Structures are given as C-alpha cells and as structure tokens.
C-alpha cells in the first residue's frame, strides 16, 4: 500500500467536478486501498479522490472509533435527505481550519461498492455529515462554501496565515 500526498486548498483540482467511474477495475481497487491507508494515516474520517489528485467520483469514509468500519463508494449519489444537523467540520485539504456547517442529518446514499455491486447506505449524524462532505468534494465544493461570507473570509485568512507560518 502507498501513502498518497493530500492536495491542499487552493489547488484547482479541488474545485473541479469529478468524472464518473465507468467500471470497477483492479486499478481502482488498488487506489481505494491507498485512499484508506492515506486517510487512516492522516488521520481523517473521510477522503475523496480529488484530495489525492484523482478527478474521479470515489470516496472512502470510516467514522467508527475503532477504525474498523471502512466504507468505499464509487459514483455516490444522495437520493434522500431529512432532518438537520450542525457539525463543526474540518478538512484534510484545509488543515487547522474548522467551521460549523448545517446539513441534513439523515440521508440515503446510492453508489457502487468495491465489489462493483450497487448499494444503498442509510446514514445518520456524523456518518451522514462525512458522506455529504466527501460527495461535495466530488462536485468541487468544500465545507467553507457552506459558511456565511464573513466566516468563510476569516477561515481563509486564518488558513493563509497558518500556511505562511509553516513556511517561515
Ligand atoms: O477528517 C475529517 N474530519 C471531518 C470532521 C467533520 C466533518 C467532516 C470531516 S471529513 C475530514 C476529512 C476530509 O477532509 N475529507 O474530505
Ligand atoms: Ni475534506
């Protein structure tokens, strides 16, 4: 397995709409292994392919404490939403930045698993938040886009400052 480099904001690839995967291949299966490895190592609870510079519709998540409930989805689609939840989100592509985002609390996501089988996943609370955060990435969207103008500006200022401090 290989640890992949995580792309940081403001890389253009994080703002692009990713292409659907046409069919499950050994190459994608290997990529999913590397994505899980990279996500657990970070550590993070989710990772989307554009974060490792692959512009394809692939996500991995594991929100369990024990880190033993991996979910990989190809071409994921949200087919139902209900409820509301506010969660303080972070992103491996904006390290050190956090912000409260409102989203539906209950969702059903349809997609292909790594065996190439179509599945539907019912998700609540943190798993629902994380799946929506990852699916947003596939559409070129980041959690800061859900913040109000002022909060978003402040978050981005803070991120630029953090990145500059790291350089000096
Ligand atoms: O590791 C992550 N934590 C997190 C916390 C709250 C809401 C969403 C997330 S996803 C994030 C990893 C990441 O950037 N995935 O794209
Ligand atoms: Ni993210």
PDB file of C-alpha atoms and ligand atoms in Angstrom:
ATOM      1  CA  UNK A   1       0.000   0.000   0.000  1.00  0.00           C
ATOM      2  CA  UNK A   2       1.051   3.509  -0.718  1.00  0.00           C
ATOM      3  CA  UNK A   3       0.567   6.738   1.204  1.00  0.00           C
ATOM      4  CA  UNK A   4      -0.629   9.404  -1.210  1.00  0.00           C
ATOM      5  CA  UNK A   5       0.007  13.146  -0.953  1.00  0.00           C
ATOM      6  CA  UNK A   6      -3.022  15.170   0.087  1.00  0.00           C
ATOM      7  CA  UNK A   7      -3.797  18.154  -2.107  1.00  0.00           C
ATOM      8  CA  UNK A   8      -4.257  21.412  -0.182  1.00  0.00           C
ATOM      9  CA  UNK A   9      -6.527  24.398  -0.823  1.00  0.00           C
ATOM     10  CA  UNK A  10      -6.373  26.428  -3.142  1.00  0.00           C
ATOM     11  CA  UNK A  11      -5.374  23.719  -5.647  1.00  0.00           C
ATOM     12  CA  UNK A  12      -7.579  23.947  -8.764  1.00  0.00           C
ATOM     13  CA  UNK A  13      -8.348  20.197  -8.735  1.00  0.00           C
ATOM     14  CA  UNK A  14     -10.364  20.675  -5.528  1.00  0.00           C
ATOM     15  CA  UNK A  15     -12.704  22.984  -7.467  1.00  0.00           C
ATOM     16  CA  UNK A  16     -13.458  20.667 -10.382  1.00  0.00           C
ATOM     17  CA  UNK A  17     -16.424  18.369 -10.936  1.00  0.00           C
ATOM     18  CA  UNK A  18     -15.054  14.815 -10.960  1.00  0.00           C
ATOM     19  CA  UNK A  19     -15.794  12.268 -13.687  1.00  0.00           C
ATOM     20  CA  UNK A  20     -17.960   9.220 -13.038  1.00  0.00           C
ATOM     21  CA  UNK A  21     -16.102   5.899 -12.909  1.00  0.00           C
ATOM     22  CA  UNK A  22     -17.175   3.734 -15.878  1.00  0.00           C
ATOM     23  CA  UNK A  23     -16.357   0.351 -14.384  1.00  0.00           C
ATOM     24  CA  UNK A  24     -14.697  -1.192 -11.372  1.00  0.00           C
ATOM     25  CA  UNK A  25     -11.090  -2.172 -12.201  1.00  0.00           C
ATOM     26  CA  UNK A  26      -8.078  -3.563 -10.320  1.00  0.00           C
ATOM     27  CA  UNK A  27      -6.533  -0.109 -10.618  1.00  0.00           C
ATOM     28  CA  UNK A  28      -9.469   1.492  -8.809  1.00  0.00           C
ATOM     29  CA  UNK A  29      -9.413  -1.282  -6.203  1.00  0.00           C
ATOM     30  CA  UNK A  30      -5.748  -0.507  -5.513  1.00  0.00           C
ATOM     31  CA  UNK A  31      -6.491   3.221  -5.420  1.00  0.00           C
ATOM     32  CA  UNK A  32      -9.194   2.602  -2.784  1.00  0.00           C
ATOM     33  CA  UNK A  33      -6.654   0.672  -0.642  1.00  0.00           C
ATOM     34  CA  UNK A  34      -4.244   3.588  -0.911  1.00  0.00           C
ATOM     35  CA  UNK A  35      -7.022   6.069  -0.077  1.00  0.00           C
ATOM     36  CA  UNK A  36      -7.925   4.180   3.118  1.00  0.00           C
ATOM     37  CA  UNK A  37      -4.246   3.947   4.068  1.00  0.00           C
ATOM     38  CA  UNK A  38      -3.782   7.679   3.482  1.00  0.00           C
ATOM     39  CA  UNK A  39      -6.991   8.557   5.354  1.00  0.00           C
ATOM     40  CA  UNK A  40      -6.177   6.450   8.454  1.00  0.00           C
ATOM     41  CA  UNK A  41      -2.607   7.751   8.477  1.00  0.00           C
ATOM     42  CA  UNK A  42      -3.635  11.438   8.255  1.00  0.00           C
ATOM     43  CA  UNK A  43      -5.707  10.743  10.426  1.00  0.00           C
ATOM     44  CA  UNK A  44      -9.108  11.539   8.947  1.00  0.00           C
ATOM     45  CA  UNK A  45     -12.616  10.107   8.888  1.00  0.00           C
ATOM     46  CA  UNK A  46     -13.079  10.507   5.145  1.00  0.00           C
ATOM     47  CA  UNK A  47     -11.217  11.164   1.906  1.00  0.00           C
ATOM     48  CA  UNK A  48     -12.346  11.988  -1.623  1.00  0.00           C
ATOM     49  CA  UNK A  49     -10.326  11.177  -4.761  1.00  0.00           C
ATOM     50  CA  UNK A  50      -9.715  14.830  -5.785  1.00  0.00           C
ATOM     51  CA  UNK A  51      -7.871  15.237  -2.451  1.00  0.00           C
ATOM     52  CA  UNK A  52      -5.249  12.850  -3.817  1.00  0.00           C
ATOM     53  CA  UNK A  53      -5.297  14.494  -7.262  1.00  0.00           C
ATOM     54  CA  UNK A  54      -7.567  11.920  -8.918  1.00  0.00           C
ATOM     55  CA  UNK A  55     -10.525  13.634 -10.603  1.00  0.00           C
ATOM     56  CA  UNK A  56     -12.892  10.673 -10.354  1.00  0.00           C
ATOM     57  CA  UNK A  57     -16.004  10.013  -8.278  1.00  0.00           C
ATOM     58  CA  UNK A  58     -14.577   7.827  -5.496  1.00  0.00           C
ATOM     59  CA  UNK A  59     -14.851   8.343  -1.726  1.00  0.00           C
ATOM     60  CA  UNK A  60     -13.813   6.455   1.402  1.00  0.00           C
ATOM     61  CA  UNK A  61     -15.060   7.022   4.959  1.00  0.00           C
ATOM     62  CA  UNK A  62     -14.737   5.438   8.385  1.00  0.00           C
ATOM     63  CA  UNK A  63     -16.325   7.329  11.273  1.00  0.00           C
ATOM     64  CA  UNK A  64     -16.010   4.462  13.788  1.00  0.00           C
ATOM     65  CA  UNK A  65     -13.909   4.897  16.950  1.00  0.00           C
ATOM     66  CA  UNK A  66     -12.320   1.501  16.347  1.00  0.00           C
ATOM     67  CA  UNK A  67     -11.411   2.353  12.725  1.00  0.00           C
ATOM     68  CA  UNK A  68     -12.794  -0.946  11.519  1.00  0.00           C
ATOM     69  CA  UNK A  69     -15.860   0.175   9.547  1.00  0.00           C
ATOM     70  CA  UNK A  70     -14.464   1.239   6.191  1.00  0.00           C
ATOM     71  CA  UNK A  71     -16.945   2.320   3.512  1.00  0.00           C
ATOM     72  CA  UNK A  72     -15.831   2.906  -0.070  1.00  0.00           C
ATOM     73  CA  UNK A  73     -18.292   4.266  -2.624  1.00  0.00           C
ATOM     74  CA  UNK A  74     -17.939   4.832  -6.337  1.00  0.00           C
ATOM     75  CA  UNK A  75     -20.228   7.309  -8.125  1.00  0.00           C
ATOM     76  CA  UNK A  76     -22.112   8.054  -4.875  1.00  0.00           C
ATOM     77  CA  UNK A  77     -25.446   9.889  -5.110  1.00  0.00           C
ATOM     78  CA  UNK A  78     -27.618  11.255  -2.328  1.00  0.00           C
ATOM     79  CA  UNK A  79     -31.140  10.038  -3.081  1.00  0.00           C
ATOM     80  CA  UNK A  80     -32.962  11.128   0.107  1.00  0.00           C
ATOM     81  CA  UNK A  81     -32.407  13.652   2.863  1.00  0.00           C
ATOM     82  CA  UNK A  82     -34.222  14.551   6.083  1.00  0.00           C
ATOM     83  CA  UNK A  83     -33.631  16.404   9.337  1.00  0.00           C
ATOM     84  CA  UNK A  84     -30.999  18.968  10.210  1.00  0.00           C
ATOM     85  CA  UNK A  85     -27.682  18.876  11.996  1.00  0.00           C
ATOM     86  CA  UNK A  86     -24.895  21.341  12.738  1.00  0.00           C
ATOM     87  CA  UNK A  87     -21.394  19.893  12.930  1.00  0.00           C
ATOM     88  CA  UNK A  88     -18.014  21.520  13.384  1.00  0.00           C
ATOM     89  CA  UNK A  89     -16.238  20.321  10.255  1.00  0.00           C
ATOM     90  CA  UNK A  90     -12.599  20.166   9.291  1.00  0.00           C
ATOM     91  CA  UNK A  91     -10.881  19.091   6.088  1.00  0.00           C
ATOM     92  CA  UNK A  92      -7.542  17.457   5.332  1.00  0.00           C
ATOM     93  CA  UNK A  93      -7.196  19.910   2.437  1.00  0.00           C
ATOM     94  CA  UNK A  94      -7.593  22.874   4.856  1.00  0.00           C
ATOM     95  CA  UNK A  95      -5.618  21.608   7.874  1.00  0.00           C
ATOM     96  CA  UNK A  96      -6.132  23.639  11.048  1.00  0.00           C
ATOM     97  CA  UNK A  97      -9.400  25.256   9.881  1.00  0.00           C
ATOM     98  CA  UNK A  98     -12.761  24.403  11.448  1.00  0.00           C
ATOM     99  CA  UNK A  99     -16.273  25.723  10.952  1.00  0.00           C
ATOM    100  CA  UNK A 100     -19.848  24.863  11.848  1.00  0.00           C
ATOM    101  CA  UNK A 101     -21.842  23.603   8.880  1.00  0.00           C
ATOM    102  CA  UNK A 102     -25.603  22.923   8.676  1.00  0.00           C
ATOM    103  CA  UNK A 103     -26.639  19.856   6.705  1.00  0.00           C
ATOM    104  CA  UNK A 104     -29.397  17.223   6.587  1.00  0.00           C
ATOM    105  CA  UNK A 105     -28.885  14.756   9.466  1.00  0.00           C
ATOM    106  CA  UNK A 106     -30.326  11.704   7.746  1.00  0.00           C
ATOM    107  CA  UNK A 107     -29.553  10.626   4.209  1.00  0.00           C
ATOM    108  CA  UNK A 108     -29.677   7.668   1.865  1.00  0.00           C
ATOM    109  CA  UNK A 109     -26.723   7.368  -0.494  1.00  0.00           C
ATOM    110  CA  UNK A 110     -26.666   5.116  -3.531  1.00  0.00           C
ATOM    111  CA  UNK A 111     -23.449   4.011  -5.205  1.00  0.00           C
ATOM    112  CA  UNK A 112     -21.218   1.150  -6.215  1.00  0.00           C
ATOM    113  CA  UNK A 113     -19.110  -0.691  -3.632  1.00  0.00           C
ATOM    114  CA  UNK A 114     -15.636  -2.029  -4.380  1.00  0.00           C
ATOM    115  CA  UNK A 115     -17.111  -5.347  -5.497  1.00  0.00           C
ATOM    116  CA  UNK A 116     -18.877  -3.464  -8.282  1.00  0.00           C
ATOM    117  CA  UNK A 117     -22.270  -4.002  -6.671  1.00  0.00           C
ATOM    118  CA  UNK A 118     -24.893  -1.225  -6.358  1.00  0.00           C
ATOM    119  CA  UNK A 119     -25.662  -0.483  -2.711  1.00  0.00           C
ATOM    120  CA  UNK A 120     -27.773   1.947  -0.704  1.00  0.00           C
ATOM    121  CA  UNK A 121     -26.461   3.236   2.601  1.00  0.00           C
ATOM    122  CA  UNK A 122     -28.683   4.853   5.206  1.00  0.00           C
ATOM    123  CA  UNK A 123     -26.611   7.289   7.254  1.00  0.00           C
ATOM    124  CA  UNK A 124     -27.257   9.466  10.284  1.00  0.00           C
ATOM    125  CA  UNK A 125     -25.400  12.162  12.193  1.00  0.00           C
ATOM    126  CA  UNK A 126     -21.596  12.034  11.776  1.00  0.00           C
ATOM    127  CA  UNK A 127     -21.690   9.398   9.019  1.00  0.00           C
ATOM    128  CA  UNK A 128     -24.271  11.475   7.127  1.00  0.00           C
ATOM    129  CA  UNK A 129     -22.149  14.620   7.624  1.00  0.00           C
ATOM    130  CA  UNK A 130     -18.995  12.878   6.453  1.00  0.00           C
ATOM    131  CA  UNK A 131     -20.603  11.317   3.350  1.00  0.00           C
ATOM    132  CA  UNK A 132     -22.012  14.723   2.356  1.00  0.00           C
ATOM    133  CA  UNK A 133     -18.615  16.380   2.949  1.00  0.00           C
ATOM    134  CA  UNK A 134     -16.946  13.792   0.665  1.00  0.00           C
ATOM    135  CA  UNK A 135     -19.631  13.955  -2.050  1.00  0.00           C
ATOM    136  CA  UNK A 136     -19.264  17.759  -2.004  1.00  0.00           C
ATOM    137  CA  UNK A 137     -15.550  17.272  -2.842  1.00  0.00           C
ATOM    138  CA  UNK A 138     -16.555  15.309  -5.984  1.00  0.00           C
ATOM    139  CA  UNK A 139     -18.513  18.382  -7.085  1.00  0.00           C
ATOM    140  CA  UNK A 140     -15.662  20.808  -6.420  1.00  0.00           C
ATOM    141  CA  UNK A 141     -17.251  22.015  -3.206  1.00  0.00           C
ATOM    142  CA  UNK A 142     -15.580  22.450   0.190  1.00  0.00           C
ATOM    143  CA  UNK A 143     -17.060  22.879   3.681  1.00  0.00           C
ATOM    144  CA  UNK A 144     -16.081  26.565   3.803  1.00  0.00           C
ATOM    145  CA  UNK A 145     -18.540  27.165   0.936  1.00  0.00           C
ATOM    146  CA  UNK A 146     -21.321  26.380   3.421  1.00  0.00           C
ATOM    147  CA  UNK A 147     -20.182  29.135   5.816  1.00  0.00           C
ATOM    148  CA  UNK A 148     -21.512  32.708   5.735  1.00  0.00           C
ATOM    149  CA  UNK A 149     -19.424  35.186   3.728  1.00  0.00           C
ATOM    150  CA  UNK A 150     -17.686  36.674   6.753  1.00  0.00           C
ATOM    151  CA  UNK A 151     -16.918  33.348   8.436  1.00  0.00           C
ATOM    152  CA  UNK A 152     -15.600  31.996   5.161  1.00  0.00           C
ATOM    153  CA  UNK A 153     -13.350  35.020   4.602  1.00  0.00           C
ATOM    154  CA  UNK A 154     -11.986  34.706   8.148  1.00  0.00           C
ATOM    155  CA  UNK A 155     -11.382  30.970   7.786  1.00  0.00           C
ATOM    156  CA  UNK A 156      -9.442  31.524   4.556  1.00  0.00           C
ATOM    157  CA  UNK A 157      -7.412  34.367   6.092  1.00  0.00           C
ATOM    158  CA  UNK A 158      -6.561  32.077   9.003  1.00  0.00           C
ATOM    159  CA  UNK A 159      -5.537  29.304   6.617  1.00  0.00           C
ATOM    160  CA  UNK A 160      -3.242  31.600   4.608  1.00  0.00           C
ATOM    161  CA  UNK A 161      -1.664  32.721   7.862  1.00  0.00           C
ATOM    162  CA  UNK A 162      -1.153  29.127   9.029  1.00  0.00           C
ATOM    163  CA  UNK A 163       0.458  28.206   5.702  1.00  0.00           C
ATOM    164  CA  UNK A 164       2.768  31.253   5.837  1.00  0.00           C
ATOM    165  CA  UNK A 165       3.845  30.477   9.410  1.00  0.00           C
ATOM    166  CA  UNK A 166       4.700  26.956   8.361  1.00  0.00           C
ATOM    167  CA  UNK A 167       6.948  28.298   5.575  1.00  0.00           C
ATOM    168  CA  UNK A 168       8.943  30.708   7.706  1.00  0.00           C
TER     169      UNK A 168
HETATM  170  O1  LIG B   1     -11.133  14.048   8.844  1.00  0.00           O
HETATM  171  C1  LIG B   1     -12.133  14.731   8.602  1.00  0.00           C
HETATM  172  N1  LIG B   1     -12.942  15.100   9.620  1.00  0.00           N
HETATM  173  C2  LIG B   1     -14.206  15.661   9.443  1.00  0.00           C
HETATM  174  C3  LIG B   1     -14.820  16.212  10.555  1.00  0.00           C
HETATM  175  C4  LIG B   1     -16.080  16.767  10.439  1.00  0.00           C
HETATM  176  C5  LIG B   1     -16.720  16.747   9.218  1.00  0.00           C
HETATM  177  C6  LIG B   1     -16.108  16.224   8.106  1.00  0.00           C
HETATM  178  C7  LIG B   1     -14.853  15.661   8.207  1.00  0.00           C
HETATM  179  S1  LIG B   1     -14.097  14.960   6.822  1.00  0.00           S
HETATM  180  C8  LIG B   1     -12.407  15.194   7.220  1.00  0.00           C
HETATM  181  C9  LIG B   1     -11.516  14.532   6.197  1.00  0.00           C
HETATM  182  C10 LIG B   1     -11.679  15.223   4.874  1.00  0.00           C
HETATM  183  O2  LIG B   1     -11.206  16.296   4.605  1.00  0.00           O
HETATM  184  N2  LIG B   1     -12.413  14.621   3.986  1.00  0.00           N
HETATM  185  O3  LIG B   1     -12.628  15.186   2.800  1.00  0.00           O
HETATM  186 NI1  LIG B   2     -12.499  17.335   3.145  1.00  0.00          NI
END
